[in-house]
Coordinates of C-alpha atoms in Angstrom, one line a residue:
Chain N
M129 CA 70.3 140.4 52.1
T130 CA 69.9 139.7 55.9
S131 CA 68.1 136.0 57.1
H132 CA 67.6 134.3 59.9
L133 CA 70.1 131.6 60.1
T134 CA 72.8 134.5 58.2
T135 CA 72.4 137.2 60.2
P136 CA 74.2 138.0 64.1
T137 CA 73.4 138.8 67.7
Q138 CA 73.8 141.8 68.8
F139 CA 72.8 143.8 71.7
V140 CA 72.1 146.9 72.8
T141 CA 71.4 147.9 76.8
A142 CA 68.8 149.7 78.5
N143 CA 68.0 150.4 81.7
G144 CA 71.2 148.6 82.5
I145 CA 70.4 144.6 80.7
R146 CA 72.0 144.0 77.8
Y147 CA 69.5 142.6 75.2
A148 CA 70.9 139.8 72.8
Y149 CA 68.7 140.5 69.1
R150 CA 68.4 139.8 66.0
R151 CA 67.0 142.0 62.9
F152 CA 67.0 141.2 59.5
G153 CA 65.4 141.7 56.2
I154 CA 64.7 144.9 54.5
E155 CA 65.9 148.1 55.6
S156 CA 62.6 149.7 55.2
G157 CA 59.1 150.5 56.8
T158 CA 57.7 149.0 59.9
P159 CA 60.0 147.0 62.0
L160 CA 58.0 143.5 62.9
I161 CA 58.8 143.0 66.9
F162 CA 58.8 139.1 67.5
L163 CA 57.7 138.6 71.0
Q164 CA 58.2 134.1 71.6
H165 CA 56.9 132.1 74.2
F166 CA 57.2 129.8 77.2
R167 CA 60.6 129.1 77.7
G168 CA 61.6 130.4 73.8
G169 CA 65.0 132.0 72.3
M170 CA 64.9 133.9 68.7
D171 CA 66.0 130.4 67.9
H172 CA 62.8 128.6 68.7
W173 CA 61.3 130.9 65.2
D174 CA 60.4 129.5 62.6
P175 CA 62.1 130.6 59.6
A176 CA 59.8 129.8 57.0
V177 CA 57.6 132.2 59.1
T178 CA 60.0 135.1 59.3
D179 CA 62.2 135.0 57.0
A180 CA 59.6 135.4 54.8
L181 CA 58.2 138.4 55.9
A182 CA 61.3 140.4 56.4
A183 CA 61.3 140.4 52.7
N184 CA 59.2 143.5 53.6
R185 CA 59.3 144.7 56.3
P186 CA 62.7 144.7 59.0
V187 CA 62.6 141.7 61.2
I188 CA 63.7 141.6 65.3
L189 CA 63.8 139.2 67.3
F190 CA 64.6 139.2 71.3
D191 CA 65.1 137.0 73.6
N192 CA 63.9 140.0 77.3
T193 CA 65.2 140.1 81.0
G194 CA 66.7 137.1 82.1
V195 CA 65.7 134.5 79.1
A196 CA 68.4 132.7 76.9
G197 CA 71.2 135.3 75.8
S198 CA 69.8 137.8 77.6
S199 CA 71.7 140.0 81.2
G200 CA 69.1 139.9 84.6
E201 CA 66.3 138.0 86.4
T202 CA 63.3 138.0 84.2
P203 CA 60.3 139.4 86.1
D204 CA 57.7 137.8 87.1
T205 CA 54.4 139.3 86.2
V206 CA 53.6 140.9 82.0
E207 CA 53.1 143.9 82.2
A208 CA 56.7 143.8 83.6
Q209 CA 57.9 142.2 80.9
A210 CA 55.7 144.9 78.6
D211 CA 57.9 147.5 80.1
D212 CA 61.5 145.5 79.5
A213 CA 60.1 144.5 75.5
A214 CA 59.5 148.9 76.0
A215 CA 62.7 149.4 76.7
F216 CA 64.7 147.4 74.3
V217 CA 62.3 149.1 71.5
G218 CA 63.1 152.3 72.5
A219 CA 67.1 151.5 73.1
L220 CA 66.8 150.2 69.4
G221 CA 66.0 153.5 68.9
L222 CA 62.9 152.9 68.0
T223 CA 59.2 155.3 67.9
Q224 CA 56.5 152.4 66.2
V225 CA 57.2 148.9 65.4
D226 CA 55.2 145.6 64.8
V227 CA 54.1 143.1 67.3
L228 CA 53.6 139.7 67.0
G229 CA 53.4 137.6 70.1
F230 CA 52.4 134.4 70.6
S231 CA 51.4 132.6 73.5
I232 CA 53.4 134.2 76.6
G233 CA 54.9 136.8 74.0
G234 CA 51.2 136.6 73.2
Y235 CA 50.2 138.3 76.7
V236 CA 53.9 140.9 76.9
A237 CA 52.2 142.6 73.6
Q238 CA 48.8 142.7 74.5
A239 CA 49.8 144.5 78.2
L240 CA 52.8 146.4 75.8
T241 CA 50.2 148.6 74.0
L242 CA 48.1 148.6 76.7
S243 CA 50.7 150.4 77.9
Y244 CA 52.2 152.0 75.9
P245 CA 49.8 152.7 73.0
A246 CA 52.1 155.0 70.9
L247 CA 54.5 153.3 69.9
V248 CA 52.4 149.8 68.0
R249 CA 50.9 150.6 64.5
R250 CA 50.2 147.3 63.9
L251 CA 49.5 143.4 67.3
V252 CA 49.3 139.7 65.3
L253 CA 48.5 137.9 68.5
V254 CA 48.7 133.9 68.0
G255 CA 47.8 131.7 70.7
T256 CA 47.2 133.4 73.0
K257 CA 44.7 135.1 75.0
P258 CA 42.8 137.8 77.1
R259 CA 44.1 138.4 81.1
A260 CA 41.7 136.2 82.9
G261 CA 40.8 133.3 79.9
D262 CA 38.5 130.7 79.6
D263 CA 41.2 127.8 80.3
T264 CA 38.6 125.1 81.0
D265 CA 39.5 123.1 78.2
R266 CA 43.0 123.5 78.7
H267 CA 44.8 119.9 78.7
P268 CA 45.4 118.3 82.1
D269 CA 49.1 117.2 81.1
V270 CA 49.4 121.0 79.8
N271 CA 52.2 122.0 82.5
T272 CA 54.0 118.3 84.0
V273 CA 54.5 117.9 79.3
G274 CA 56.1 122.1 79.6
T275 CA 59.0 121.9 82.3
R276 CA 60.1 117.9 82.2
H277 CA 63.0 118.6 80.3
D278 CA 65.7 121.2 80.5
I279 CA 66.1 121.8 77.2
P280 CA 62.1 120.5 75.3
T281 CA 61.9 117.8 73.2
L282 CA 59.4 117.2 70.1
E283 CA 58.2 115.3 71.5
D284 CA 57.9 117.6 73.9
F285 CA 56.4 120.6 71.4
Q286 CA 53.9 117.3 69.5
F287 CA 51.7 117.5 72.8
L288 CA 52.0 121.1 73.1
F289 CA 52.2 122.4 69.4
F290 CA 50.7 120.3 67.3
A291 CA 47.1 118.6 67.1
P292 CA 47.1 114.9 67.0
S293 CA 46.4 114.2 63.8
P294 CA 49.2 112.6 60.6
S295 CA 49.8 115.1 58.9
S296 CA 50.1 118.1 62.1
Q297 CA 52.2 115.6 63.2
A298 CA 54.0 115.2 60.7
A299 CA 54.1 118.3 59.6
S300 CA 56.1 119.0 64.1
E301 CA 59.2 117.2 62.1
S302 CA 59.6 120.0 59.4
F303 CA 59.2 122.8 61.6
W304 CA 61.7 120.6 63.6
K305 CA 63.6 120.4 61.1
R306 CA 62.9 124.3 59.6
R307 CA 63.7 125.5 63.3
H308 CA 67.7 123.9 64.3
Q309 CA 68.9 124.8 60.5
R310 CA 70.8 127.8 62.3
T311 CA 73.6 126.1 63.9
T312 CA 76.1 128.6 64.7
D313 CA 75.8 131.8 67.0
T314 CA 72.6 130.9 68.7
D315 CA 71.5 131.8 71.5
P316 CA 72.3 129.5 75.9
P317 CA 69.0 127.6 77.0
T318 CA 66.8 129.0 79.4
S319 CA 67.6 128.4 82.8
K320 CA 65.3 126.7 85.7
Q321 CA 64.7 130.9 86.6
T322 CA 63.4 131.8 83.2
M323 CA 60.8 129.2 83.8
Q324 CA 60.0 130.1 86.9
A325 CA 59.1 133.5 86.2
Q326 CA 57.3 132.8 83.5
V327 CA 54.6 130.5 85.0
A328 CA 54.5 133.1 87.5
A329 CA 53.7 135.4 84.7
I330 CA 51.6 133.2 84.0
V331 CA 49.3 132.1 86.5
D332 CA 49.1 135.9 87.3
W333 CA 47.3 136.4 83.9
K334 CA 44.7 134.8 84.4
Q335 CA 43.6 136.7 87.4
P336 CA 41.2 139.5 86.4
H337 CA 42.4 143.9 86.7
G338 CA 38.3 144.9 87.4
E339 CA 35.9 144.1 84.7
P340 CA 36.9 140.5 82.8
F341 CA 38.0 141.8 78.7
A342 CA 37.2 145.3 79.7
E343 CA 40.9 146.6 78.7
L344 CA 41.0 144.7 76.0
A345 CA 37.9 147.9 74.9
T346 CA 40.7 150.2 75.1
I347 CA 43.3 148.8 72.1
T348 CA 42.7 150.8 68.7
Q349 CA 45.5 149.2 66.7
P350 CA 44.1 147.0 64.1
T351 CA 44.8 143.4 66.1
L352 CA 44.7 140.6 63.4
V353 CA 43.7 137.5 65.7
V354 CA 45.7 133.8 65.4
N355 CA 46.0 129.6 65.7
G356 CA 44.9 127.0 65.7
N357 CA 41.3 125.3 65.9
R358 CA 42.9 122.2 68.6
D359 CA 44.7 124.5 70.9
V360 CA 45.6 121.8 74.1
M361 CA 48.0 125.0 76.2
V362 CA 45.4 128.2 74.9
P363 CA 42.0 127.1 74.4
T364 CA 41.7 127.7 70.8
I365 CA 38.3 130.3 72.1
N366 CA 39.9 132.8 73.8
S367 CA 41.0 133.7 70.5
Y368 CA 37.6 134.1 70.2
L369 CA 37.3 135.9 72.7
L370 CA 39.7 138.9 71.7
A371 CA 38.7 138.8 68.6
Q372 CA 35.5 140.0 69.6
H373 CA 36.7 141.7 72.6
I374 CA 39.3 144.2 70.6
P375 CA 37.3 146.6 68.4
N376 CA 39.5 146.6 65.1
A377 CA 40.0 142.9 65.6
E378 CA 40.2 139.9 62.4
L379 CA 39.8 136.6 64.1
I380 CA 41.6 133.6 60.9
I381 CA 41.8 129.9 62.9
Y382 CA 43.4 126.9 61.4
P383 CA 42.0 123.2 60.9
D384 CA 43.2 120.3 62.0
S385 CA 46.6 122.8 64.5
G386 CA 47.4 123.9 67.9
H387 CA 49.4 125.9 70.0
G388 CA 51.9 126.4 66.6
S389 CA 49.4 127.2 64.0
L390 CA 51.6 129.3 62.1
F391 CA 54.7 126.8 62.1
Q392 CA 52.5 124.1 60.9
Y393 CA 50.9 126.8 57.7
P394 CA 53.4 129.5 57.7
D395 CA 52.9 130.0 53.8
L396 CA 49.1 130.7 55.1
F397 CA 50.0 132.5 57.7
V398 CA 52.8 134.5 55.8
T399 CA 50.3 135.4 53.6
H400 CA 47.6 136.7 56.2
V401 CA 49.8 139.1 58.5
A402 CA 51.9 140.2 54.9
R403 CA 48.6 140.6 54.2
F404 CA 46.9 142.6 57.5
L405 CA 50.6 144.5 57.9
D406 CA 51.2 145.5 54.7
T407 CA 47.9 147.8 53.6
A408 CA 47.8 152.0 54.1
V409 CA 43.8 150.6 55.5
A410 CA 44.2 147.1 57.4
F411 CA 40.5 145.8 56.4
T412 CA 39.0 146.8 53.3
Chain Z
M36 CA 35.6 138.1 29.2
T37 CA 31.4 139.0 30.4
S38 CA 31.4 139.9 34.3
H39 CA 28.3 140.7 36.7
L40 CA 26.6 143.7 35.1
T41 CA 26.9 142.0 31.7
T42 CA 26.1 138.2 31.7
P43 CA 22.7 137.8 29.5
T44 CA 20.2 136.4 32.6
Q45 CA 20.2 131.8 30.3
F46 CA 17.4 129.1 32.1
V47 CA 17.8 125.7 31.5
T48 CA 14.8 123.1 32.9
A49 CA 15.9 120.0 35.0
N50 CA 12.7 118.2 36.8
G51 CA 10.2 120.2 35.1
I52 CA 11.3 123.7 37.0
R53 CA 12.9 126.6 34.7
Y54 CA 16.0 127.9 36.7
A55 CA 17.1 131.4 35.9
Y56 CA 21.5 132.1 36.1
R57 CA 24.0 134.0 34.5
R58 CA 27.7 132.5 34.2
F59 CA 30.1 135.2 33.1
G60 CA 34.3 134.9 34.4
I61 CA 37.4 133.0 32.8
E62 CA 36.1 129.9 31.0
S63 CA 38.2 127.3 33.2
G64 CA 38.1 125.6 36.3
T65 CA 36.4 124.0 38.4
P66 CA 32.9 126.0 38.7
L67 CA 31.6 128.8 42.2
I68 CA 27.8 128.4 42.5
F69 CA 26.9 130.4 44.6
L70 CA 23.7 129.9 47.3
Q71 CA 21.7 133.3 48.0
H72 CA 20.7 134.9 50.8
F73 CA 16.6 134.8 52.3
R74 CA 15.2 136.2 49.7
G75 CA 17.9 137.3 47.5
G76 CA 18.0 136.8 43.6
M77 CA 20.6 136.8 41.3
D78 CA 21.1 141.2 41.3
H79 CA 21.5 140.9 45.0
W80 CA 25.5 140.0 45.0
D81 CA 27.9 142.0 45.2
P82 CA 30.2 142.8 41.9
A83 CA 33.0 143.6 43.4
V84 CA 32.3 140.1 44.9
T85 CA 31.7 137.7 42.3
D86 CA 33.3 139.8 39.3
A87 CA 36.8 139.6 41.1
L88 CA 36.0 136.2 41.8
A89 CA 35.7 135.8 38.2
A90 CA 38.9 136.6 37.3
N91 CA 40.6 133.2 37.4
R92 CA 37.5 130.7 38.0
P93 CA 33.4 130.2 36.2
V94 CA 31.3 131.8 38.3
I95 CA 27.4 130.7 38.6
L96 CA 25.1 133.1 39.9
F97 CA 21.3 131.2 39.7
D98 CA 17.8 131.4 41.5
N99 CA 16.2 129.0 42.7
T100 CA 13.5 126.6 42.3
G101 CA 10.7 129.2 42.6
V102 CA 13.1 132.0 42.7
A103 CA 13.2 135.6 41.5
G104 CA 13.7 134.3 37.8
S105 CA 13.4 130.4 38.0
S106 CA 9.8 129.2 37.7
G107 CA 8.5 127.0 40.4
E108 CA 6.8 126.7 44.8
T109 CA 10.9 127.7 46.9
P110 CA 10.1 123.9 48.8
D111 CA 9.5 125.1 52.4
T112 CA 13.3 122.0 53.6
V113 CA 16.7 123.2 53.8
E114 CA 17.8 119.7 52.2
A115 CA 14.7 120.3 49.8
Q116 CA 16.8 123.1 48.1
A117 CA 19.4 121.8 48.0
D118 CA 18.6 118.6 46.4
D119 CA 16.6 121.4 43.4
A120 CA 20.3 122.8 43.9
A121 CA 21.9 119.6 42.4
A122 CA 19.5 119.1 40.3
F123 CA 20.5 122.4 38.3
V124 CA 24.1 121.9 38.8
G125 CA 23.2 118.8 37.3
A126 CA 21.3 120.3 34.1
L127 CA 24.5 121.8 33.4
G128 CA 26.2 119.0 33.3
L129 CA 28.7 120.3 35.9
T130 CA 30.2 117.0 38.2
Q131 CA 32.4 119.4 40.2
V132 CA 31.4 122.8 41.6
D133 CA 32.9 125.3 44.0
V134 CA 29.9 126.0 47.0
L135 CA 29.8 129.8 49.0
G136 CA 26.3 129.5 50.5
F137 CA 25.5 133.2 52.2
S138 CA 22.9 133.2 54.4
I139 CA 20.6 130.0 54.3
G140 CA 22.7 129.8 51.4
G141 CA 25.0 128.4 53.9
Y142 CA 22.9 125.9 55.0
V143 CA 21.9 125.1 51.2
A144 CA 25.7 124.8 50.8
Q145 CA 26.2 122.1 54.1
A146 CA 22.8 120.4 52.7
L147 CA 24.2 119.7 49.9
T148 CA 27.5 118.9 50.4
L149 CA 26.4 116.2 53.4
S150 CA 24.1 115.2 50.4
Y151 CA 25.6 114.8 47.4
P152 CA 29.5 114.8 48.7
A153 CA 30.9 114.5 44.9
L154 CA 29.3 116.7 43.7
V155 CA 31.4 119.5 45.7
R156 CA 35.2 120.4 45.7
R157 CA 35.8 123.2 47.7
L158 CA 32.9 125.1 50.2
V159 CA 32.8 128.4 51.2
L160 CA 29.6 129.4 54.3
V161 CA 29.5 132.8 55.2
G162 CA 26.5 133.9 57.7
T163 CA 25.9 130.7 59.1
K164 CA 24.8 127.7 61.2
P165 CA 24.8 124.2 61.6
R166 CA 21.1 123.5 62.4
A167 CA 20.3 123.2 65.7
G168 CA 22.6 126.3 65.7
D169 CA 22.6 128.9 68.6
D170 CA 20.3 131.4 68.2
T171 CA 20.9 133.4 71.7
D172 CA 22.7 136.6 70.5
R173 CA 19.7 136.8 67.9
H174 CA 18.2 140.2 67.4
P175 CA 14.8 140.1 68.6
D176 CA 13.3 142.3 65.6
V177 CA 15.6 140.4 62.5
N178 CA 11.9 139.0 61.5
T179 CA 10.2 141.6 61.6
V180 CA 12.9 144.1 59.4
G181 CA 13.2 140.8 57.0
T182 CA 10.6 141.0 56.1
R183 CA 8.3 144.5 56.6
H184 CA 9.0 144.9 52.9
D185 CA 8.1 143.9 49.7
I186 CA 11.1 144.9 48.4
P187 CA 14.6 144.7 51.5
T188 CA 15.5 148.4 51.2
L189 CA 18.6 150.2 52.1
E190 CA 17.4 150.8 55.9
D191 CA 16.5 146.8 56.5
F192 CA 20.6 145.9 54.9
Q193 CA 21.9 148.6 57.1
F194 CA 20.9 147.1 59.9
L195 CA 20.6 143.5 59.4
F196 CA 23.8 143.6 56.9
F197 CA 26.1 145.8 58.6
A198 CA 27.5 146.5 62.4
P199 CA 26.1 150.1 64.0
S200 CA 29.0 151.8 63.5
P201 CA 29.7 154.9 61.3
S202 CA 32.0 152.6 59.4
S203 CA 30.6 150.0 58.5
Q204 CA 27.1 151.8 57.7
A205 CA 28.9 153.5 55.6
A206 CA 30.3 150.7 53.4
S207 CA 26.3 149.8 52.9
E208 CA 25.8 152.6 50.7
S209 CA 28.7 151.2 48.9
F210 CA 27.8 147.7 48.4
W211 CA 24.3 149.8 47.4
K212 CA 25.7 151.3 44.7
R213 CA 27.2 148.2 43.5
R214 CA 24.2 145.8 44.0
H215 CA 22.2 148.4 42.0
Q216 CA 24.3 148.7 39.0
R217 CA 23.4 146.4 36.8
T218 CA 19.9 148.2 35.4
T219 CA 18.7 146.0 32.2
D220 CA 17.8 142.0 32.7
T221 CA 17.3 142.4 36.4
D222 CA 15.1 139.8 38.4
P223 CA 11.7 140.2 39.3
P224 CA 10.9 140.7 43.1
T225 CA 11.3 137.7 45.1
S226 CA 7.8 136.0 46.0
K227 CA 5.9 136.3 49.1
Q228 CA 5.8 132.1 48.7
T229 CA 9.4 131.9 48.9
M230 CA 9.4 134.2 51.3
Q231 CA 7.2 131.7 53.7
A232 CA 8.5 128.8 52.3
Q233 CA 12.8 129.8 53.5
V234 CA 11.0 131.0 56.6
A235 CA 9.8 127.7 56.9
A236 CA 13.1 126.3 56.6
I237 CA 14.5 127.6 58.3
V238 CA 12.4 127.5 61.5
D239 CA 13.3 123.8 60.3
W240 CA 16.4 124.1 60.1
K241 CA 16.6 124.4 63.7
Q242 CA 16.1 121.7 65.5
P243 CA 18.0 119.7 65.1
H244 CA 19.1 115.3 63.4
G245 CA 20.4 113.7 66.4
E246 CA 23.3 115.0 67.4
P247 CA 23.4 118.2 67.1
F248 CA 26.5 118.8 64.7
A249 CA 27.2 115.6 64.7
E250 CA 26.7 115.5 60.1
L251 CA 29.0 118.2 60.2
A252 CA 32.2 116.1 61.2
T253 CA 31.4 114.3 57.4
I254 CA 32.2 116.5 55.9
T255 CA 35.4 116.1 53.9
Q256 CA 36.2 118.8 51.8
P257 CA 38.2 121.7 53.1
T258 CA 35.9 124.5 54.1
L259 CA 36.0 128.5 54.9
V260 CA 33.7 129.6 57.3
V261 CA 33.5 133.3 57.3
N262 CA 31.4 136.0 59.3
G263 CA 31.6 140.0 60.7
N264 CA 32.2 139.8 64.2
R265 CA 28.0 141.4 65.0
D266 CA 26.5 139.6 62.8
V267 CA 22.5 140.2 63.8
M268 CA 20.8 137.8 62.3
V269 CA 22.8 134.5 62.3
P270 CA 25.0 135.0 65.4
T271 CA 29.5 134.3 65.3
I272 CA 28.9 132.4 67.4
N273 CA 27.0 130.1 65.0
S274 CA 30.4 130.5 62.4
Y275 CA 32.7 129.3 65.3
L276 CA 30.6 126.4 65.8
L277 CA 30.4 125.2 62.8
A278 CA 34.6 125.6 62.4
Q279 CA 35.0 123.4 65.2
H280 CA 33.1 120.8 63.7
I281 CA 33.2 120.9 59.7
P282 CA 36.9 118.9 60.8
N283 CA 39.3 120.4 57.8
A284 CA 38.0 124.6 58.1
E285 CA 39.5 127.5 57.8
L286 CA 38.0 130.3 60.6
I287 CA 37.8 134.0 59.3
I288 CA 35.8 136.8 61.4
Y289 CA 36.3 140.0 60.3
P290 CA 36.4 143.4 62.5
D291 CA 33.1 146.1 62.7
S292 CA 31.1 143.7 60.7
G293 CA 28.2 142.0 60.9
H294 CA 26.3 139.2 58.6
G295 CA 26.9 141.0 55.7
S296 CA 30.4 141.3 56.0
L297 CA 31.9 140.1 52.5
F298 CA 29.9 143.2 51.5
Q299 CA 31.9 145.4 53.7
Y300 CA 35.3 144.6 52.6
P301 CA 35.1 142.8 49.5
D302 CA 38.4 143.2 48.6
L303 CA 39.8 141.5 51.5
F304 CA 37.1 138.0 51.5
V305 CA 38.2 138.0 48.3
T306 CA 41.5 137.2 48.9
H307 CA 40.5 135.2 51.7
V308 CA 38.4 132.9 49.3
A309 CA 40.9 133.5 46.4
R310 CA 44.4 131.7 47.9
F311 CA 41.2 129.5 50.1
L312 CA 40.2 128.2 46.3
D313 CA 43.0 128.5 43.9
T314 CA 45.9 126.9 46.5
A315 CA 46.9 123.4 45.3
V316 CA 46.3 121.5 48.5
A317 CA 43.6 124.2 50.3
F318 CA 45.6 124.9 54.2
T319 CA 49.7 124.3 53.8

């Protein structure tokens, strides 16, 4: 079976954009598409998460328009990024997928589900928030730390993705090692254009479209919402809000962890996500 | 192996109180003690929960002082009820247990953990709240419906424990059938004295002891906090508060469900609780 570390990067074209992607895991079952965080590419997932989930479904990582190994310019709204994600999925010939969106990838996952409801079977939203979410507890240093290096460092991620506790910081180092295990056929870094367009999309996502959260009530997909209890980037209360407003959503919040809780507790996260995706009825 | 339906009621005496209890499941492992909801006795748990958890640990149900089959008068504070629970556990010769507290049983579980920290290995808090919790979204009819019948009816539970949706109401009927499968060696109903003392304890639990929630920071046990997303009795936000203030707590909130979410999703609940109790490190 191919894996996170060994599967070759492939390319598929849609609307003139050449999308870089990697597919691995078993052949059968509903594919699970990963939608990545701010400035992240395919190499920035955790193989402890992706490979474990690939044991029972195809996993597909990809770079959205303009990101890392994909061509084009990254668009500056979440909705346009969702249109591109849908075009990519369509170009693969897939008619229904499961979606795991992390951080801004979770914004895109929501927009994708709202615009293309037939395309999405089940939805996993990690470290993310609804449009017009609650940024009250966002740490004031997030913007600086998130953009200060051309290639974000371990120290940047330790602040952005993990809690300050020794146990969470130790987990960050394990994650960092796992994340760098793939050393050939890797992505190029994401560009400044991508960063700027994603910042614009993030800023736009702060503005309500009509009644705040009302659109979430139209998401009918079974949804699993996950975060750490001390998220300095996308405050944890937003996960509570998502689960209160999406009609069929389960909420799981992990202790002593931040925005990157899925990278701190990969075993626990995979257990929860696998059960959610694998059961015939999501909640029973 | 004995089960929820077949295990005989036994008795043990501590401080002059004769406690009714039932023990079933496998012999080895840390016993899991259940602390029951307002006016509830041993017959009011769900065998789909208790028997499934008993597959990998001893399960112990009991009636606290004055409740149903136990002698004495129910005391009117949560802390006194926790003292009695500790006396019961000690009378069984147990030095460390896991505790699952539901509703007022979750208040008692918190007080037990705070007063007898060495006695508790891991803590499961379901449909409950911290002292001085947030009752803003409590439904105004809860007090009336919760006390209007000498023996609470299915209709009472449908309002108090389940969400108004057809799916949640259907789950209430399945629960009700399971709950009545044990037909011999059952508990007597709880008395009006127990109801009044528990009401007094619930009212007292609304008052802070010093800085609200500060005592939760001293709970060092791994803790799993669970509720439904539409709890009319103990508003769901209280589960979020518990998990934010207990240092090593995971939060799980189920969709389309109320106070009795553990009875609506017994399989999912058991999966979550079993993993939490069975892993060498609670969160990994």
